[in-house]
Amino acid sequence: MPTQIERKKKEELNLLKRFIAVHGGGLQNMHIAESECPDFILEENDRRISIEVTAIVNPKVKQKESLQEKIVRKAKEKFNQHYLDELYVLVSFCHTPIVCKSNEIETYANRLYDLVEHVYIKQGIKNKSSNHFYKEYFDDSFIDSIDITNDRFDHWQSFGAYLVYDAEAGWVKERILEKEKIMTKYASHFSENWLLLIANLGDESSTQGFPFTDSLCPQTTFDRIFIYKYMDNRILIVK
């Protein structure tokens, strides 16, 4: 089974290939070499371009998403310990963010497990051989609703409508500076050093609006900076 680092690298490579397909400009003819520092190298004859790839995310929203993912994962693990049925579960959290310490995550996971088990037993899913779909709403809970079906693969995830806000210049600049520091560790010289920022990936933390691109990099050491908006399949040229 691929490690988390290997999965991340594969995702970055796929995003880079999509960016290259949209960008054109002869990049399609260049060989992509995977690397650790930089992330990737584009090569053609004597031309070598270093490319750092990183996603632009709202740090506060990402923290909320990570917490929800941990709660859902732990609740699923507990359910699988008690029942053999494979359920497809969509969990809609309330809009009010959960505020808890790391040692309190288990408590929320147990509460989510109890809610899923309640629907599972109440609707008699365990005793039904045919396919069924159930949706249940909850009051006075950190969960707004749960969708459960037994006609798909075994998968649990958070789900719901949300508003994606524009990026803030401060934390985008911070991400650029973090990647600039990596350039000092390069073992060889490159013709150009590029930064590819990935945005608009479809989740709440992945931003899509950038009203401040002109002020992002007046002193950056990157030769080129691009923002690739995944869902729109378009490129913003920052530098």
Coordinates of N, CA and C in Angstrom, one line a residue:
M1 N 0.8 -1.2 0.0 CA 0.0 0.0 0.0 C 0.9 1.3 0.0
P2 N 0.6 2.2 -0.9 CA 1.4 3.4 -1.0 C 1.4 4.2 0.4
T3 N 2.5 4.8 0.7 CA 2.5 5.6 1.9 C 1.9 7.0 1.6
Q4 N 1.6 7.7 2.7 CA 1.0 9.0 2.5 C 1.9 10.0 1.7
I5 N 3.2 9.9 1.9 CA 4.1 10.7 1.1 C 4.0 10.3 -0.4
E6 N 4.0 9.0 -0.7 CA 3.9 8.5 -2.1 C 2.6 9.0 -2.7
R7 N 1.5 8.9 -2.0 CA 0.2 9.4 -2.5 C 0.2 10.9 -2.8
K8 N 0.8 11.6 -1.9 CA 0.9 13.1 -2.1 C 1.7 13.4 -3.3
K9 N 2.8 12.7 -3.5 CA 3.7 12.9 -4.6 C 3.0 12.6 -5.9
K10 N 2.2 11.5 -5.9 CA 1.4 11.2 -7.1 C 0.4 12.2 -7.5
E11 N -0.3 12.7 -6.4 CA -1.3 13.8 -6.6 C -0.6 15.0 -7.2
E12 N 0.6 15.4 -6.7 CA 1.3 16.6 -7.2 C 1.7 16.4 -8.6
L13 N 2.1 15.2 -9.0 CA 2.5 14.9 -10.4 C 1.3 15.0 -11.3
N14 N 0.2 14.5 -10.9 CA -1.0 14.6 -11.7 C -1.4 16.1 -11.9
L15 N -1.3 16.9 -10.9 CA -1.7 18.3 -11.0 C -0.7 19.0 -11.9
L16 N 0.6 18.7 -11.8 CA 1.6 19.3 -12.6 C 1.4 19.0 -14.1
K17 N 1.0 17.7 -14.4 CA 0.7 17.3 -15.7 C -0.5 18.1 -16.3
R18 N -1.5 18.3 -15.5 CA -2.7 19.1 -15.9 C -2.3 20.6 -16.2
F19 N -1.5 21.1 -15.3 CA -1.0 22.5 -15.5 C -0.2 22.6 -16.8
I20 N 0.7 21.6 -17.1 CA 1.5 21.6 -18.3 C 0.6 21.6 -19.5
A21 N -0.5 20.7 -19.5 CA -1.4 20.6 -20.6 C -2.1 21.9 -20.9
V22 N -2.4 22.7 -19.9 CA -3.1 24.0 -20.1 C -2.1 25.1 -20.5
H23 N -0.9 25.0 -19.9 CA 0.1 26.0 -20.1 C 0.7 26.0 -21.6
G24 N 0.9 24.8 -22.0 CA 1.5 24.6 -23.4 C 2.9 25.2 -23.4
G25 N 3.2 26.0 -24.4 CA 4.5 26.6 -24.5 C 5.7 25.7 -24.6
G26 N 5.5 24.5 -25.1 CA 6.6 23.6 -25.3 C 6.9 22.8 -24.0
L27 N 6.2 23.0 -22.9 CA 6.4 22.2 -21.7 C 6.1 20.8 -21.9
Q28 N 5.1 20.5 -22.8 CA 4.7 19.1 -23.0 C 5.9 18.2 -23.6
N29 N 6.8 18.9 -24.2 CA 8.0 18.2 -24.8 C 9.1 17.9 -23.8
M30 N 8.9 18.5 -22.6 CA 10.0 18.3 -21.6 C 9.8 17.1 -20.7
H31 N 10.8 16.5 -20.3 CA 10.8 15.3 -19.4 C 10.5 15.7 -18.0
I32 N 9.6 15.1 -17.3 CA 9.4 15.4 -15.9 C 10.1 14.4 -15.0
A33 N 11.1 14.9 -14.2 CA 11.8 14.1 -13.3 C 11.4 14.3 -11.9
E34 N 11.0 13.3 -11.2 CA 10.6 13.4 -9.8 C 11.8 13.6 -8.9
S35 N 11.7 14.4 -7.9 CA 12.8 14.8 -7.1 C 12.2 15.1 -5.7
E36 N 13.1 15.2 -4.7 CA 12.7 15.6 -3.4 C 12.9 17.1 -3.1
C37 N 14.0 17.6 -3.7 CA 14.3 19.0 -3.5 C 15.0 19.5 -4.8
P38 N 14.3 20.1 -5.8 CA 12.9 20.5 -5.7 C 11.9 19.3 -5.9
D39 N 10.6 19.7 -5.9 CA 9.6 18.7 -6.0 C 9.7 17.9 -7.4
F40 N 9.9 18.7 -8.5 CA 10.0 18.1 -9.8 C 11.0 18.9 -10.6
I41 N 11.5 18.3 -11.7 CA 12.5 19.0 -12.6 C 12.0 18.7 -14.0
L42 N 11.8 19.8 -14.8 CA 11.5 19.7 -16.2 C 12.8 19.8 -17.0
E43 N 13.0 18.8 -17.9 CA 14.3 18.7 -18.6 C 14.1 18.6 -20.1
E44 N 14.9 19.4 -20.8 CA 15.0 19.3 -22.3 C 16.3 19.8 -22.7
N45 N 17.2 18.9 -23.2 CA 18.5 19.3 -23.6 C 19.2 19.9 -22.4
D46 N 19.7 21.1 -22.6 CA 20.5 21.8 -21.5 C 19.6 22.6 -20.6
R47 N 18.3 22.7 -20.9 CA 17.4 23.5 -20.1 C 16.8 22.6 -19.0
R48 N 17.0 23.1 -17.7 CA 16.4 22.4 -16.6 C 15.7 23.4 -15.7
I49 N 14.4 23.1 -15.5 CA 13.6 24.0 -14.7 C 13.2 23.3 -13.4
S50 N 13.4 23.9 -12.3 CA 13.0 23.4 -11.0 C 11.5 23.8 -10.8
I51 N 10.7 22.9 -10.2 CA 9.3 23.3 -9.9 C 9.0 22.8 -8.5
E52 N 8.6 23.8 -7.7 CA 8.0 23.5 -6.4 C 6.5 23.5 -6.6
V53 N 5.8 22.5 -6.0 CA 4.3 22.4 -6.1 C 3.7 22.4 -4.7
T54 N 2.8 23.3 -4.5 CA 2.1 23.4 -3.2 C 0.7 23.9 -3.3
A55 N -0.1 23.4 -2.5 CA -1.5 23.9 -2.5 C -1.7 25.1 -1.6
I56 N -2.6 26.0 -2.1 CA -2.9 27.2 -1.3 C -4.2 26.9 -0.5
V57 N -4.1 26.9 0.8 CA -5.3 26.6 1.6 C -5.5 27.6 2.7
N58 N -6.8 27.8 3.0 CA -7.1 28.6 4.2 C -6.7 27.9 5.5
P59 N -5.7 28.3 6.2 CA -5.2 27.5 7.3 C -6.2 27.2 8.4
K60 N -7.1 28.2 8.7 CA -8.1 28.0 9.7 C -9.2 27.0 9.3
V61 N -9.6 27.1 8.0 CA -10.6 26.1 7.5 C -10.0 24.7 7.3
K62 N -8.7 24.7 6.9 CA -8.0 23.4 6.8 C -7.9 22.7 8.2
Q63 N -7.7 23.5 9.2 CA -7.7 22.9 10.6 C -9.0 22.3 10.9
K64 N -10.1 23.0 10.6 CA -11.4 22.5 10.8 C -11.7 21.2 10.0
E65 N -11.3 21.2 8.8 CA -11.5 20.0 7.9 C -10.7 18.8 8.5
S66 N -9.5 19.0 8.9 CA -8.6 17.9 9.5 C -9.3 17.3 10.7
L67 N -9.8 18.2 11.6 CA -10.5 17.7 12.8 C -11.7 16.9 12.4
Q68 N -12.5 17.3 11.5 CA -13.7 16.6 11.1 C -13.3 15.2 10.5
E69 N -12.2 15.2 9.7 CA -11.7 14.0 9.1 C -11.3 13.0 10.1
K70 N -10.6 13.4 11.2 CA -10.2 12.6 12.3 C -11.4 12.0 13.0
I71 N -12.4 12.8 13.3 CA -13.6 12.3 14.0 C -14.3 11.3 13.1
V72 N -14.5 11.5 11.8 CA -15.1 10.6 11.0 C -14.3 9.3 10.9
R73 N -13.0 9.4 10.7 CA -12.2 8.2 10.6 C -12.3 7.3 11.8
K74 N -12.2 7.9 13.0 CA -12.2 7.2 14.3 C -13.6 6.5 14.5
A75 N -14.7 7.2 14.1 CA -16.0 6.7 14.2 C -16.2 5.5 13.3
K76 N -15.6 5.6 12.1 CA -15.7 4.4 11.2 C -14.9 3.2 11.7
E77 N -13.7 3.5 12.2 CA -12.9 2.4 12.8 C -13.7 1.7 13.9
K78 N -14.4 2.4 14.7 CA -15.1 1.8 15.8 C -16.3 1.0 15.3
F79 N -17.0 1.5 14.3 CA -18.1 0.8 13.7 C -17.6 -0.5 13.1
N80 N -16.5 -0.5 12.4 CA -16.0 -1.7 11.7 C -15.6 -2.7 12.7
Q81 N -15.3 -2.3 13.9 CA -14.9 -3.3 15.0 C -16.1 -4.0 15.5
H82 N -17.3 -3.4 15.3 CA -18.5 -4.0 15.9 C -19.4 -4.6 14.8
Y83 N -19.4 -4.2 13.6 CA -20.3 -4.6 12.5 C -19.5 -5.0 11.3
L84 N -20.1 -5.9 10.5 CA -19.4 -6.3 9.3 C -19.9 -5.6 8.0
D85 N -21.1 -4.9 8.2 CA -21.7 -4.3 7.0 C -20.8 -3.2 6.5
E86 N -20.7 -3.1 5.2 CA -20.0 -2.0 4.5 C -21.0 -0.8 4.2
L87 N -20.8 0.3 4.8 CA -21.7 1.4 4.7 C -21.1 2.6 4.0
Y88 N -21.8 3.3 3.2 CA -21.4 4.6 2.6 C -22.0 5.7 3.4
V89 N -21.2 6.4 4.2 CA -21.8 7.4 5.1 C -21.3 8.8 4.8
L90 N -22.2 9.7 4.7 CA -21.9 11.1 4.5 C -22.3 11.9 5.8
V91 N -21.4 12.6 6.4 CA -21.6 13.3 7.6 C -21.6 14.8 7.4
S92 N -22.7 15.4 7.7 CA -22.8 16.9 7.5 C -22.7 17.5 8.9
F93 N -21.6 18.2 9.1 CA -21.3 18.8 10.4 C -22.1 20.1 10.5
C94 N -22.4 20.6 11.7 CA -23.0 21.9 11.9 C -22.0 23.0 11.5
H95 N -22.5 24.1 11.1 CA -21.7 25.2 10.7 C -20.8 25.8 11.8
T96 N -21.3 25.7 13.1 CA -20.4 26.1 14.2 C -19.2 25.2 14.3
P97 N -18.0 25.7 14.2 CA -16.8 24.8 14.3 C -16.7 24.2 15.6
I98 N -16.2 22.9 15.6 CA -15.9 22.2 16.8 C -14.6 22.7 17.4
V99 N -14.7 23.0 18.7 CA -13.5 23.5 19.4 C -13.2 22.5 20.5
C100 N -12.1 21.8 20.3 CA -11.7 20.7 21.3 C -10.2 20.5 21.3
K101 N -9.7 19.9 22.4 CA -8.3 19.5 22.5 C -8.1 18.1 21.8
S102 N -6.9 17.8 21.5 CA -6.6 16.6 20.8 C -7.1 15.3 21.5
N103 N -7.1 15.4 22.9 CA -7.5 14.3 23.7 C -9.0 14.2 23.8
E104 N -9.7 15.2 23.2 CA -11.2 15.2 23.2 C -11.8 14.7 21.9
I105 N -11.0 14.4 20.9 CA -11.4 14.0 19.6 C -12.2 12.7 19.7
E106 N -11.6 11.8 20.5 CA -12.2 10.5 20.7 C -13.7 10.6 21.2
T107 N -13.9 11.6 22.1 CA -15.3 11.8 22.6 C -16.3 12.1 21.5
Y108 N -15.9 13.0 20.6 CA -16.7 13.4 19.4 C -16.9 12.2 18.5
A109 N -15.8 11.4 18.3 CA -15.9 10.2 17.4 C -16.9 9.2 18.0
N110 N -16.9 9.0 19.3 CA -17.8 8.1 19.9 C -19.3 8.6 19.8
R111 N -19.4 9.9 19.9 CA -20.8 10.5 19.7 C -21.3 10.3 18.3
L112 N -20.4 10.5 17.3 CA -20.7 10.2 15.9 C -21.1 8.8 15.7
Y113 N -20.2 7.9 16.2 CA -20.5 6.4 16.1 C -21.9 6.1 16.7
D114 N -22.2 6.7 17.8 CA -23.5 6.4 18.4 C -24.7 6.9 17.5
L115 N -24.5 8.0 16.8 CA -25.6 8.5 15.9 C -25.7 7.6 14.7
V116 N -24.6 7.1 14.1 CA -24.6 6.2 13.0 C -25.3 4.9 13.4
E117 N -24.8 4.4 14.6 CA -25.4 3.1 15.1 C -26.9 3.2 15.3
H118 N -27.3 4.4 15.8 CA -28.7 4.6 16.1 C -29.5 4.5 14.8
V119 N -29.1 5.1 13.7 CA -29.8 5.0 12.4 C -29.6 3.5 11.9
Y120 N -28.5 2.9 12.0 CA -28.2 1.6 11.5 C -29.2 0.6 12.2
I121 N -29.4 0.7 13.5 CA -30.3 -0.2 14.2 C -31.7 0.1 14.0
K122 N -32.0 1.4 14.1 CA -33.4 1.9 13.9 C -34.0 1.5 12.6
Q123 N -33.2 1.6 11.5 CA -33.7 1.3 10.2 C -33.6 -0.2 9.8
G124 N -33.0 -0.9 10.7 CA -32.8 -2.4 10.4 C -31.9 -2.7 9.3
I125 N -30.9 -1.8 9.0 CA -30.0 -2.0 7.9 C -29.3 -3.4 8.0
K126 N -29.0 -3.8 9.2 CA -28.2 -5.1 9.4 C -29.0 -6.3 8.8
N127 N -30.3 -6.2 8.9 CA -31.2 -7.3 8.5 C -31.7 -7.2 7.1
K128 N -31.3 -6.2 6.4 CA -31.9 -6.0 5.0 C -30.8 -6.4 4.0
S129 N -31.2 -7.3 3.1 CA -30.3 -7.7 2.0 C -30.4 -6.8 0.8
S130 N -31.5 -6.1 0.6 CA -31.6 -5.2 -0.5 C -31.0 -3.9 -0.2
N131 N -30.9 -3.0 -1.2 CA -30.2 -1.7 -1.1 C -31.2 -0.7 -0.5
H132 N -30.7 0.1 0.4 CA -31.5 1.1 1.1 C -30.7 2.4 1.3
F133 N -31.4 3.5 1.3 CA -30.8 4.8 1.6 C -31.5 5.5 2.7
Y134 N -30.8 6.1 3.7 CA -31.5 6.7 4.8 C -30.8 8.1 5.1
K135 N -31.6 9.1 5.4 CA -31.1 10.4 5.8 C -31.7 10.7 7.1
E136 N -31.0 11.1 8.1 CA -31.5 11.5 9.4 C -30.9 12.8 9.8
Y137 N -31.8 13.7 10.3 CA -31.4 15.0 10.9 C -31.3 14.9 12.4
F138 N -30.5 15.7 13.0 CA -30.3 15.7 14.4 C -30.4 17.2 14.9
D139 N -31.0 17.3 16.1 CA -31.1 18.6 16.7 C -30.2 18.6 18.0
D140 N -29.7 19.8 18.3 CA -28.9 19.9 19.5 C -27.7 18.9 19.5
S141 N -27.0 18.9 18.3 CA -25.8 18.0 18.1 C -24.8 18.8 17.3
F142 N -23.6 18.3 17.3 CA -22.6 18.9 16.4 C -22.7 18.4 15.0
I143 N -23.6 17.4 14.8 CA -23.9 16.8 13.5 C -25.2 17.4 13.1
D144 N -25.3 17.9 11.8 CA -26.6 18.3 11.3 C -27.4 17.2 10.7
S145 N -26.7 16.3 9.9 CA -27.4 15.2 9.3 C -26.4 14.1 8.9
I146 N -27.0 12.9 8.7 CA -26.2 11.8 8.3 C -26.9 11.0 7.2
D147 N -26.2 10.8 6.1 CA -26.7 10.0 5.0 C -26.1 8.6 5.0
I148 N -26.9 7.6 5.0 CA -26.3 6.2 5.0 C -27.0 5.4 3.9
T149 N -26.1 4.7 3.2 CA -26.6 3.7 2.2 C -25.8 2.5 2.2
N150 N -26.4 1.3 1.9 CA -25.6 0.1 1.9 C -25.5 -0.5 0.5
D151 N -25.6 0.4 -0.5 CA -25.5 -0.1 -1.9 C -24.2 0.4 -2.6
R152 N -23.3 1.0 -1.8 CA -22.0 1.4 -2.4 C -20.9 0.8 -1.6
F153 N -19.7 1.3 -1.9 CA -18.5 0.7 -1.2 C -18.4 1.3 0.2
D154 N -17.5 0.7 1.0 CA -17.3 1.1 2.4 C -16.5 2.4 2.5
H155 N -17.2 3.5 2.8 CA -16.6 4.8 2.8 C -17.4 5.8 3.7
W156 N -16.6 6.5 4.5 CA -17.3 7.5 5.4 C -16.5 8.9 5.1
Q157 N -17.3 10.0 5.0 CA -16.6 11.3 4.8 C -17.5 12.4 5.3
S158 N -16.9 13.5 5.6 CA -17.7 14.7 5.9 C -18.2 15.3 4.6
F159 N -19.4 16.0 4.7 CA -20.1 16.4 3.4 C -21.0 17.6 3.8
G160 N -21.2 18.5 2.8 CA -22.1 19.6 3.1 C -21.8 20.8 2.2
A161 N -22.7 21.7 2.2 CA -22.6 22.9 1.4 C -21.7 23.9 2.2
Y162 N -20.9 24.7 1.5 CA -20.1 25.7 2.1 C -19.7 26.8 1.2
L163 N -19.3 27.9 1.7 CA -18.9 29.0 0.9 C -17.4 29.1 0.9
V164 N -16.8 29.2 -0.2 CA -15.3 29.3 -0.4 C -14.9 30.8 -0.5
Y165 N -14.1 31.2 0.5 CA -13.7 32.6 0.5 C -12.4 32.9 -0.3
D166 N -12.2 34.1 -0.7 CA -11.0 34.5 -1.4 C -9.8 34.3 -0.5
A167 N -8.7 34.1 -1.1 CA -7.4 33.9 -0.4 C -7.0 35.2 0.3
E168 N -6.2 35.2 1.3 CA -5.7 36.3 1.9 C -4.2 36.5 1.6
A169 N -3.8 37.7 1.2 CA -2.4 37.9 0.8 C -1.4 37.4 1.8
G170 N -1.7 37.6 3.1 CA -0.7 37.3 4.1 C -0.3 35.8 4.1
W171 N -1.2 34.9 4.1 CA -0.8 33.5 4.2 C -0.4 32.9 2.8
V172 N -0.7 33.6 1.7 CA -0.2 33.2 0.4 C 1.3 33.6 0.3
K173 N 1.6 34.8 0.8 CA 3.0 35.2 0.8 C 3.8 34.3 1.7
E174 N 3.2 33.9 2.8 CA 3.9 33.1 3.8 C 4.3 31.7 3.1
R175 N 3.4 31.2 2.3 CA 3.6 29.9 1.6 C 4.7 30.1 0.6
I176 N 4.7 31.3 -0.1 CA 5.8 31.5 -1.1 C 7.1 31.6 -0.4
L177 N 7.2 32.3 0.7 CA 8.5 32.4 1.5 C 9.0 31.0 2.0
E178 N 8.0 30.1 2.4 CA 8.4 28.8 2.8 C 9.1 28.0 1.7
K179 N 8.5 28.2 0.5 CA 9.1 27.5 -0.7 C 10.4 28.1 -1.1
E180 N 10.6 29.4 -0.9 CA 11.8 30.1 -1.3 C 13.0 29.5 -0.5
K181 N 12.7 29.3 0.8 CA 13.8 28.7 1.7 C 14.3 27.4 1.2
I182 N 13.4 26.6 0.5 CA 13.8 25.3 0.1 C 14.9 25.4 -1.1
M183 N 14.8 26.5 -1.8 CA 15.7 26.7 -2.9 C 17.2 26.8 -2.5
T184 N 17.4 27.2 -1.2 CA 18.8 27.3 -0.7 C 19.4 25.9 -0.5
K185 N 18.5 24.9 -0.6 CA 19.0 23.5 -0.3 C 19.2 22.7 -1.7
Y186 N 19.0 23.4 -2.8 CA 19.1 22.7 -4.1 C 20.6 22.3 -4.2
A187 N 20.8 21.1 -4.7 CA 22.2 20.5 -4.9 C 22.8 20.9 -6.2
S188 N 22.0 21.4 -7.1 CA 22.5 21.8 -8.4 C 21.8 23.1 -8.9
H189 N 22.4 23.6 -10.0 CA 21.9 24.9 -10.5 C 20.8 24.6 -11.6
F190 N 19.8 25.4 -11.7 CA 18.8 25.3 -12.7 C 18.7 26.5 -13.6
S191 N 18.2 26.3 -14.8 CA 18.0 27.4 -15.7 C 17.0 28.4 -15.2
E192 N 15.9 27.9 -14.6 CA 14.9 28.7 -14.0 C 14.3 28.0 -12.8
N193 N 13.8 28.8 -11.9 CA 13.1 28.2 -10.7 C 11.7 28.6 -10.7
W194 N 10.8 27.7 -10.7 CA 9.3 28.0 -10.8 C 8.6 27.5 -9.6
L195 N 7.5 28.2 -9.3 CA 6.6 27.8 -8.2 C 5.2 27.7 -8.7
L196 N 4.6 26.5 -8.5 CA 3.3 26.3 -8.9 C 2.4 26.2 -7.7
L197 N 1.5 27.1 -7.6 CA 0.5 27.1 -6.5 C -0.8 26.5 -7.0
I198 N -1.3 25.6 -6.2 CA -2.6 24.9 -6.6 C -3.7 25.4 -5.8
A199 N -4.8 25.8 -6.5 CA -6.0 26.4 -5.8 C -7.3 25.8 -6.4
N200 N -8.4 26.1 -5.7 CA -9.7 25.7 -6.2 C -9.8 24.2 -6.5
L201 N -9.4 23.4 -5.4 CA -9.5 22.0 -5.6 C -10.8 21.4 -5.3
G202 N -11.8 22.2 -4.8 CA -13.1 21.7 -4.6 C -13.6 21.6 -3.2
D203 N -12.6 21.7 -2.3 CA -13.0 21.6 -0.9 C -13.0 23.0 -0.3
E204 N -13.6 23.1 0.9 CA -13.8 24.4 1.6 C -12.5 25.2 1.8
S205 N -11.5 24.5 2.2 CA -10.2 25.2 2.5 C -9.4 25.6 1.3
S206 N -9.8 25.1 0.1 CA -9.0 25.4 -1.1 C -9.6 26.7 -1.8
T207 N -8.9 27.8 -1.7 CA -9.4 29.1 -2.1 C -9.4 29.2 -3.6
Q208 N -10.2 30.1 -4.1 CA -10.4 30.3 -5.6 C -10.2 31.7 -6.0
G209 N -10.3 32.7 -5.1 CA -10.2 34.1 -5.5 C -8.9 34.7 -5.1
F210 N -8.3 35.5 -6.0 CA -7.0 36.1 -5.7 C -7.0 37.5 -6.2
P211 N -7.6 38.4 -5.4 CA -7.7 39.8 -5.8 C -6.4 40.7 -5.6
F212 N -5.3 40.0 -5.3 CA -4.1 40.7 -4.9 C -2.8 40.2 -5.6
T213 N -2.9 39.6 -6.7 CA -1.8 38.9 -7.3 C -0.6 39.9 -7.6
D214 N -0.9 41.1 -7.9 CA 0.1 42.1 -8.2 C 1.1 42.4 -7.1
S215 N 0.6 42.2 -5.9 CA 1.4 42.5 -4.7 C 2.0 41.3 -4.0
L216 N 1.9 40.1 -4.7 CA 2.4 38.9 -4.0 C 3.9 38.8 -4.0
C217 N 4.6 39.1 -5.0 CA 6.0 38.8 -5.1 C 6.9 39.8 -5.7
P218 N 6.9 41.0 -5.2 CA 7.8 42.1 -5.7 C 9.3 41.7 -5.5
Q219 N 9.6 40.9 -4.5 CA 11.0 40.6 -4.2 C 11.3 39.1 -4.2
T220 N 10.4 38.3 -4.8 CA 10.6 36.9 -4.8 C 11.8 36.5 -5.6
T221 N 12.5 35.4 -5.2 CA 13.6 34.9 -5.9 C 13.2 33.8 -7.0
F222 N 11.9 33.5 -7.0 CA 11.4 32.6 -8.1 C 11.4 33.3 -9.4
D223 N 11.8 32.6 -10.5 CA 11.7 33.3 -11.8 C 10.3 33.4 -12.3
R224 N 9.5 32.3 -12.0 CA 8.1 32.3 -12.5 C 7.2 31.8 -11.3
I225 N 6.1 32.4 -11.2 CA 5.1 31.9 -10.2 C 3.7 31.8 -10.9
F226 N 3.1 30.6 -10.8 CA 1.8 30.4 -11.4 C 0.8 29.9 -10.3
I227 N -0.5 30.3 -10.5 CA -1.6 29.7 -9.7 C -2.4 28.9 -10.7
Y228 N -2.5 27.6 -10.4 CA -3.4 26.8 -11.3 C -4.7 26.5 -10.5
K229 N -5.8 27.0 -11.1 CA -7.1 26.8 -10.5 C -7.7 25.5 -11.0
Y230 N -7.7 24.5 -10.2 CA -8.0 23.1 -10.6 C -9.4 23.0 -11.2
M231 N -10.4 23.4 -10.5 CA -11.8 23.2 -10.9 C -12.1 24.0 -12.2
D232 N -11.5 25.2 -12.3 CA -11.7 26.0 -13.5 C -10.7 25.6 -14.6
N233 N -9.7 24.8 -14.3 CA -8.7 24.4 -15.3 C -8.1 25.6 -16.0
R234 N -7.7 26.6 -15.3 CA -7.1 27.8 -15.8 C -5.9 28.2 -15.0
I235 N -5.1 29.1 -15.6 CA -3.8 29.5 -14.9 C -3.8 31.0 -14.7
L236 N -3.4 31.4 -13.5 CA -3.1 32.8 -13.3 C -1.6 33.0 -13.2
I237 N -1.1 33.9 -14.0 CA 0.3 34.2 -14.0 C 0.6 35.3 -13.0
V238 N 1.3 34.9 -11.9 CA 1.7 35.9 -10.9 C 3.0 36.6 -11.2
K239 N 3.9 35.8 -11.8 CA 5.2 36.4 -12.3 C 5.7 35.7 -13.5

